Tab-separated table of C-alpha atoms in Angstrom:
chain	number	residue	atom	x	y	z
A	1	MET	CA	-13.720	-16.781	2.253
A	2	VAL	CA	-11.739	-16.748	-1.101
A	3	SER	CA	-13.734	-14.305	-2.810
A	4	LEU	CA	-13.604	-11.645	-0.132
A	5	LEU	CA	-9.834	-12.160	0.554
A	6	ALA	CA	-9.064	-11.999	-3.162
A	7	ALA	CA	-10.541	-8.534	-3.377
A	8	CYS	CA	-8.497	-7.410	-0.053
A	9	GLY	CA	-4.992	-7.847	-1.050
A	10	GLY	CA	-1.768	-8.290	0.909
A	11	GLY	CA	0.873	-6.969	2.921
A	12	GLY	CA	4.550	-7.736	3.676
A	13	GLY	CA	6.840	-9.713	6.372
A	14	GLY	CA	9.935	-11.404	6.862
A	15	GLY	CA	12.918	-10.128	8.544
A	16	SER	CA	16.811	-10.857	9.419
A	17	ASP	CA	18.832	-11.626	12.605
A	18	GLU	CA	21.184	-8.729	11.727
A	19	PRO	CA	20.927	-5.582	13.774
A	20	ALA	CA	18.810	-3.045	11.700
A	21	PRO	CA	20.531	0.109	10.975
A	22	VAL	CA	19.398	3.259	12.623
A	23	ALA	CA	18.073	6.118	10.641
A	24	THR	CA	19.545	9.801	10.977
A	25	GLN	CA	16.820	12.658	10.741
A	26	LEU	CA	17.066	14.193	7.539
A	27	THR	CA	17.556	17.816	6.975
A	28	ILE	CA	15.436	19.296	3.955
A	29	THR	CA	17.337	21.787	1.710
A	30	SER	CA	16.896	23.087	-1.496
A	31	ASN	CA	19.057	20.711	-2.859
A	32	ASN	CA	17.202	17.773	-1.784
A	33	GLN	CA	13.492	18.909	-1.625
A	34	GLN	CA	12.611	17.453	-4.799
A	35	ALA	CA	13.809	14.032	-3.958
A	36	VAL	CA	12.094	14.204	-0.604
A	37	SER	CA	8.919	15.103	-2.661
A	38	ALA	CA	9.229	12.437	-4.940
A	39	GLU	CA	9.618	9.698	-2.160
A	40	ALA	CA	6.910	11.530	-0.359
A	41	VAL	CA	4.395	11.026	-3.248
A	42	GLN	CA	5.571	7.693	-3.722
A	43	VAL	CA	3.979	6.828	-0.487
A	44	ALA	CA	0.918	8.765	-1.472
A	45	GLU	CA	0.670	6.819	-4.449
A	46	GLY	CA	0.737	3.696	-2.171
A	47	SER	CA	-2.231	5.362	-0.903
A	48	SER	CA	-3.910	5.770	-4.008
A	49	MET	CA	-3.455	2.321	-4.492
A	50	VAL	CA	-5.353	1.467	-1.142
A	51	ALA	CA	-8.218	3.689	-2.438
A	52	ASP	CA	-8.383	1.492	-5.575
A	53	LEU	CA	-8.141	-1.358	-3.421
A	54	GLY	CA	-11.013	0.000	-1.135
A	55	GLY	CA	-13.087	0.539	-4.241
A	56	SER	CA	-12.586	-3.047	-5.087
A	57	VAL	CA	-13.675	-4.138	-1.861
A	58	VAL	CA	-16.943	-2.475	-1.537
A	59	THR	CA	-17.693	-2.811	-5.543
A	60	GLY	CA	-16.101	-6.195	-6.284
A	61	VAL	CA	-14.013	-4.623	-8.880
A	62	GLN	CA	-10.349	-5.930	-9.620
A	63	VAL	CA	-7.713	-3.770	-8.446
A	64	SER	CA	-6.422	-1.732	-11.464
A	65	ALA	CA	-3.468	-1.977	-13.793
A	66	ALA	CA	-2.411	1.410	-12.237
A	67	SER	CA	-1.888	-0.225	-8.720
A	68	VAL	CA	1.133	-2.105	-9.872
A	69	LEU	CA	3.515	0.220	-7.898
A	70	PRO	CA	5.972	-0.312	-5.207
A	71	GLY	CA	3.971	0.062	-1.817
A	72	PRO	CA	2.296	-1.458	1.243
A	73	VAL	CA	-0.574	-2.666	-1.053
A	74	LEU	CA	1.542	-3.790	-3.883
A	75	LEU	CA	0.202	-7.550	-2.996
A	76	GLY	CA	-3.444	-6.726	-3.591
A	77	GLY	CA	-3.429	-8.090	-7.173
A	78	VAL	CA	-1.028	-10.693	-6.104
A	79	ALA	CA	-3.562	-12.017	-3.541
A	80	LEU	CA	-6.341	-11.714	-5.853
A	81	LYS	CA	-4.496	-14.054	-8.184
A	82	LEU	CA	-3.037	-16.354	-5.869
A	83	LEU	CA	-6.059	-16.728	-3.357
A	84	SER	CA	-8.112	-17.617	-6.613
A	85	MET	CA	-6.058	-20.798	-6.312
A	86	ALA	CA	-7.444	-21.571	-2.627
A	87	PRO	CA	-9.926	-24.564	-2.406
A	88	ALA	CA	-13.717	-22.927	-2.156
A	89	ALA	CA	-14.884	-22.785	1.342
A	90	PRO	CA	-18.153	-24.426	0.556
A	91	ALA	CA	-16.395	-27.643	-0.332
A	92	MET	CA	-14.481	-27.674	2.821
A	93	ALA	CA	-15.444	-29.389	6.179
A	94	THR	CA	-16.072	-26.590	8.758
A	95	GLY	CA	-12.730	-26.303	11.102
A	96	VAL	CA	-10.720	-28.301	8.762
A	97	THR	CA	-7.314	-27.067	7.288
A	98	GLU	CA	-6.828	-28.061	3.640
A	99	THR	CA	-3.441	-27.664	1.736
A	100	VAL	CA	-3.399	-27.987	-2.040
A	101	SER	CA	-0.603	-27.577	-4.706
A	102	GLU	CA	-1.286	-25.639	-7.864
A	103	THR	CA	0.342	-25.096	-11.165
A	104	CYS	CA	0.650	-21.488	-12.198
A	105	SER	CA	-0.427	-20.577	-15.724
A	106	GLY	CA	3.053	-19.383	-16.902
A	107	GLY	CA	5.260	-21.966	-15.086
A	108	GLY	CA	6.307	-22.625	-11.417
A	109	SER	CA	3.982	-23.602	-8.495
A	110	ALA	CA	2.092	-22.223	-5.485
A	111	THR	CA	1.313	-24.022	-2.217
A	112	VAL	CA	-2.065	-22.816	-0.654
A	113	LYS	CA	-2.937	-23.595	2.637
A	114	MET	CA	-6.614	-22.698	3.851
A	115	THR	CA	-8.338	-22.962	7.281
A	116	SER	CA	-12.042	-22.286	7.634
A	117	SER	CA	-14.736	-22.235	10.206
A	118	SER	CA	-17.859	-21.416	8.450
A	119	PRO	CA	-18.712	-22.446	5.017
A	120	SER	CA	-20.512	-19.041	4.097
A	121	ALA	CA	-18.937	-16.238	5.971
A	122	VAL	CA	-15.157	-15.259	7.304
A	123	VAL	CA	-14.916	-15.256	11.186
A	124	PRO	CA	-11.749	-14.730	13.172
A	125	GLY	CA	-9.328	-17.535	13.053
A	126	ASP	CA	-9.955	-18.162	9.385
A	127	ALA	CA	-6.716	-17.883	7.455
A	128	VAL	CA	-4.906	-18.738	3.985
A	129	SER	CA	-1.372	-19.050	3.491
A	130	ILE	CA	0.232	-19.258	0.072
A	131	THR	CA	3.920	-20.156	-0.929
A	132	ALA	CA	4.751	-19.343	-4.439
A	133	ASN	CA	8.066	-21.033	-6.210
A	134	ASN	CA	8.923	-19.291	-9.332
A	135	CYS	CA	5.183	-18.913	-9.757
A	136	VAL	CA	4.626	-16.905	-13.134
A	137	GLU	CA	1.006	-15.244	-13.341
A	138	THR	CA	-0.841	-12.519	-15.029
A	139	ILE	CA	-1.586	-9.738	-12.519
A	140	ASN	CA	-3.157	-6.466	-13.350
A	141	GLY	CA	-2.330	-7.012	-17.145
A	142	SER	CA	1.212	-7.737	-16.555
A	143	THR	CA	3.218	-11.038	-16.347
A	144	VAL	CA	5.361	-11.427	-13.168
A	145	ARG	CA	7.229	-13.951	-11.279
A	146	LEU	CA	6.311	-14.717	-7.741
A	147	ASN	CA	8.317	-16.280	-4.897
A	148	GLY	CA	8.058	-16.271	-1.200
A	149	SER	CA	5.234	-16.783	1.323
A	150	LEU	CA	2.044	-14.539	2.003
A	151	SER	CA	-0.305	-15.109	4.778
A	152	LEU	CA	-3.861	-13.401	5.668
A	153	GLU	CA	-5.580	-14.109	8.812
A	154	ILE	CA	-9.131	-12.817	10.036
A	155	ALA	CA	-8.078	-10.614	13.077
A	156	ALA	CA	-11.504	-9.459	14.145
A	157	GLY	CA	-15.324	-9.074	12.697
A	158	SER	CA	-16.774	-11.323	10.263
A	159	PHE	CA	-17.941	-10.859	6.691
A	160	ASP	CA	-20.520	-12.403	4.683
A	161	PRO	CA	-20.528	-11.410	1.066
A	162	ASP	CA	-23.918	-12.372	0.269
A	163	SER	CA	-25.544	-10.338	3.267
A	164	VAL	CA	-27.462	-7.088	2.405
A	165	VAL	CA	-27.178	-5.889	5.889
A	166	TYR	CA	-24.616	-3.102	6.513
A	167	PRO	CA	-22.298	-1.938	7.875
A	168	LYS	CA	-19.781	-4.808	7.751
A	169	ASP	CA	-16.863	-4.685	9.619
A	170	LEU	CA	-13.802	-6.860	9.046
A	171	THR	CA	-9.827	-6.578	10.115
A	172	LEU	CA	-7.238	-8.903	8.368
A	173	HIS	CA	-3.752	-9.414	9.307
A	174	MET	CA	-1.071	-9.858	6.861
A	175	THR	CA	2.359	-10.904	6.447
A	176	ALA	CA	4.797	-11.995	3.745
A	177	GLY	CA	8.166	-13.635	3.993
A	178	ASN	CA	10.542	-12.210	1.573
A	179	PHE	CA	7.902	-11.862	-0.910
A	180	THR	CA	9.226	-10.740	-4.309
A	181	MET	CA	7.371	-9.818	-7.680
A	182	ASP	CA	9.800	-9.513	-10.114
A	183	THR	CA	12.047	-6.652	-9.149
A	184	VAL	CA	10.330	-5.760	-5.996
A	185	THR	CA	10.831	-7.215	-2.655
A	186	LEU	CA	8.450	-6.476	0.280
A	187	SER	CA	8.851	-7.233	4.073
A	188	GLY	CA	6.877	-6.349	7.025
A	189	SER	CA	3.331	-6.842	8.292
A	190	MET	CA	0.253	-4.806	8.477
A	191	ASP	CA	-3.396	-4.790	9.301
A	192	LEU	CA	-6.193	-3.684	6.885
A	193	ARG	CA	-9.578	-2.827	8.342
A	194	LEU	CA	-12.623	-2.974	5.844
A	195	VAL	CA	-15.692	-1.156	6.877
A	196	GLN	CA	-18.415	-1.574	4.097
A	197	THR	CA	-21.193	0.795	4.651
A	198	SER	CA	-23.225	0.309	1.756
A	199	ALA	CA	-23.065	-1.888	-1.580
A	200	MET	CA	-21.231	0.851	-3.288
A	201	PHE	CA	-19.100	2.731	-0.466
A	202	GLY	CA	-16.968	1.992	2.377
A	203	SER	CA	-13.605	2.630	4.197
A	204	VAL	CA	-10.287	0.926	4.357
A	205	THR	CA	-7.638	1.611	7.374
A	206	LEU	CA	-4.196	0.394	7.025
A	207	THR	CA	-1.942	0.177	10.234
A	208	ALA	CA	1.798	-0.973	9.895
A	209	PRO	CA	4.297	-0.856	12.757
A	210	SER	CA	6.951	-1.623	9.885
A	211	MET	CA	6.650	-2.040	6.098
A	212	SER	CA	9.565	-1.972	3.921
A	213	TRP	CA	10.145	-2.468	-0.246
A	214	LYS	CA	12.765	-2.214	-2.500
A	215	ASP	CA	12.521	-2.248	-6.519
A	216	ALA	CA	15.595	-2.787	-8.469
A	217	ALA	CA	14.204	-1.763	-11.401
A	218	LEU	CA	14.152	1.966	-10.132
A	219	ASN	CA	17.106	4.342	-11.363
A	220	ASP	CA	17.961	4.955	-7.704
A	221	THR	CA	17.467	1.459	-6.236
A	222	HIS	CA	17.032	1.924	-2.706
A	223	ARG	CA	14.790	0.623	0.239
A	224	VAL	CA	11.837	2.431	1.587
A	225	THR	CA	10.419	1.581	5.036
A	226	LEU	CA	7.374	2.961	6.800
A	227	LYS	CA	7.095	2.744	10.426
A	228	ASN	CA	4.308	3.489	12.739
A	229	TYR	CA	2.239	4.154	9.506
A	230	THR	CA	-1.480	4.781	9.091
A	231	HIS	CA	-3.605	5.691	6.562
A	232	HIS	CA	-7.291	5.927	6.215
A	233	VAL	CA	-9.079	5.752	3.071
A	234	GLU	CA	-12.797	7.172	2.490
A	235	HIS	CA	-14.573	5.864	-0.634
A	236	THR	CA	-17.536	7.777	-0.489
A	237	THR	CA	-18.485	8.672	-4.213
A	238	VAL	CA	-18.318	6.504	-7.227
A	239	ASP	CA	-15.159	8.343	-8.508
A	240	THR	CA	-13.207	9.726	-5.597
A	241	SER	CA	-11.512	8.761	-2.221
A	242	ARG	CA	-10.281	10.918	0.529
A	243	ILE	CA	-6.876	9.573	2.307
A	244	GLN	CA	-5.226	10.549	5.571
A	245	VAL	CA	-1.729	9.607	6.258
A	246	THR	CA	0.603	9.735	9.017
A	247	GLY	CA	4.111	8.025	9.875
A	248	THR	CA	7.807	7.812	9.503
A	249	VAL	CA	9.453	7.195	6.356
A	250	GLU	CA	12.950	5.639	6.249
A	251	THR	CA	14.966	5.551	3.164
A	252	ASP	CA	18.592	5.089	1.773
A	253	SER	CA	18.011	6.857	-1.242
A	254	VAL	CA	21.459	8.532	-2.431
A	255	ARG	CA	19.318	11.349	-4.089
A	256	ILE	CA	17.945	12.534	-0.635
A	257	GLY	CA	21.007	12.072	1.752
A	258	ALA	CA	24.169	10.192	2.970
A	259	GLY	CA	23.278	6.589	4.284
A	260	LEU	CA	19.788	5.826	5.986
A	261	VAL	CA	17.672	8.834	6.822
A	262	SER	CA	14.168	9.535	7.739
A	263	PHE	CA	11.509	12.075	7.782
A	264	ASP	CA	7.868	12.270	9.262
A	265	LEU	CA	4.694	12.566	6.742
A	266	ASN	CA	1.365	13.289	7.470
A	267	THR	CA	-1.781	15.138	5.354
A	268	PRO	CA	-2.711	18.661	6.765
A	269	GLU	CA	-5.687	18.329	4.163
A	270	PRO	CA	-6.856	14.928	3.192
A	271	ILE	CA	-5.573	13.739	-0.252
A	272	VAL	CA	-8.254	13.567	-2.709
A	273	VAL	CA	-7.609	10.856	-5.578
A	274	ASN	CA	-9.703	10.278	-8.574
A	275	THR	CA	-10.129	6.427	-8.725
A	276	LEU	CA	-11.405	6.419	-12.253
A	277	PHE	CA	-8.212	8.005	-13.782
A	278	GLY	CA	-5.439	6.036	-12.518
A	279	GLY	CA	-5.188	7.113	-8.912
A	280	MET	CA	-4.983	10.962	-10.276
A	281	VAL	CA	-4.228	13.168	-7.168
A	282	ILE	CA	-6.520	16.135	-7.454
A	283	GLY	CA	-6.579	17.782	-3.944
A	284	GLY	CA	-5.099	18.100	-0.556
A	285	SER	CA	-1.841	18.404	0.954
A	286	LEU	CA	1.260	16.567	2.273
A	287	GLN	CA	3.575	17.681	5.269
A	288	VAL	CA	7.179	16.508	5.091
A	289	THR	CA	8.928	17.249	8.589
A	290	GLY	CA	12.810	16.702	8.916
A	291	LYS	CA	15.513	17.971	11.254
A	292	ASN	CA	14.695	21.601	12.002
A	293	SER	CA	13.267	21.922	8.524
A	294	GLY	CA	9.839	21.177	6.563
A	295	LEU	CA	8.362	20.976	3.320
A	296	LEU	CA	4.695	21.549	2.232
A	297	LEU	CA	3.363	19.942	-0.831
A	298	THR	CA	-0.057	21.187	-1.852
A	299	VAL	CA	-1.777	20.041	-4.754
A	300	VAL	CA	-2.692	23.048	-6.988
A	301	GLY	CA	-4.003	21.149	-10.306
A	302	ASN	CA	-4.382	17.547	-11.648
A	303	ASP	CA	-1.061	15.832	-10.431
A	304	THR	CA	0.540	19.314	-9.802
A	305	PHE	CA	2.004	20.158	-6.458
A	306	GLU	CA	3.257	23.395	-5.054
A	307	LEU	CA	6.355	23.053	-2.534
A	308	LYS	CA	7.045	25.308	-0.237
A	309	LEU	CA	10.282	24.958	1.547
A	310	ASP	CA	11.086	25.865	5.322
A	311	ALA	CA	14.650	25.117	5.549
A	312	ASN	CA	15.286	26.379	9.004
A	313	GLY	CA	12.139	25.236	10.844
A	314	ASP	CA	10.788	28.531	11.754
A	315	GLY	CA	7.421	28.155	10.264
A	316	THR	CA	7.919	30.247	7.296
A	317	PRO	CA	8.655	29.136	3.814
A	318	GLU	CA	11.632	30.452	2.133
A	319	ALA	CA	11.181	29.294	-1.334
A	320	THR	CA	8.096	28.152	-3.299
A	321	SER	CA	8.150	26.116	-6.607
A	322	THR	CA	5.866	23.919	-8.738
A	323	VAL	CA	6.510	20.261	-9.913
A	324	THR	CA	4.219	17.681	-11.422
A	325	ARG	CA	3.766	14.093	-10.479
A	326	ALA	CA	5.407	12.950	-13.574
A	327	GLN	CA	8.604	15.092	-12.953
A	328	LEU	CA	8.885	13.607	-9.395
A	329	ARG	CA	8.620	9.961	-10.935
A	330	THR	CA	11.775	10.654	-12.769
A	331	LEU	CA	13.776	11.278	-9.623
A	332	ARG	CA	12.886	7.534	-8.333
């Protein structure tokens, strides 16, 4: 169980008793269009991490260092490291829950609790939970300090990593309680469905009713929340993945609007990502829909987008411009 889950990554969770603020729908204008684009592309970068994660699931390759960005699968590398601390399934009695405490390589500790029903394959009900206490580890080439709890449970399907019979189909349910990774705090929950169609290729479908993160290291420190969020990643060639995204983005970025605002996001054409070059975006489009307004981002070159602004929502763009992914990153 550990070997599979270690490749799969994690999600977010937690919550508060305080009433959640209500977002107002954003009006997209010429003044905020680049900041809106930056937020939308950041979500797409999260999608490229899922593409990378999907590649790691079907090929056994570790999630790359390029994956260390805020997003719904930021915990992929974290789970890879922390789940390696769990007791090996063959050493456990079937149906038994075992808890171990581990000292982290750079200081601090992690408590790992594992329940397994089979010594060879993962099946519904199998689960791993980890609580990190100032746990310092090297993840994706960077030394980070981890705190909080992370849990993964098999929700449906089964997976035998040694079997050569395909397809393999497994759904993981993941939550995290106030999980922090240095400056990034994540909360929410998500399901991750993994379908391995061959020894090399497969797909990942992530669904999250609510997933949020905040990175205190960004120039514009703010929280991003994805609601009713789904993306589907098909890893169909050695170096590319195709991504489809839909959902609502809420943000309190002062660069975008006043207070908490929201916009809808989808992919009219699937985003195409080169997984061998740090998740380079090489094709596809993103549609951002606000209050009586819209913005279409079309990939016109490697990590380069054409922006078409429809400021009055009549379906006809009033302005067109070009921006690179690197330029957009400076707005976050």
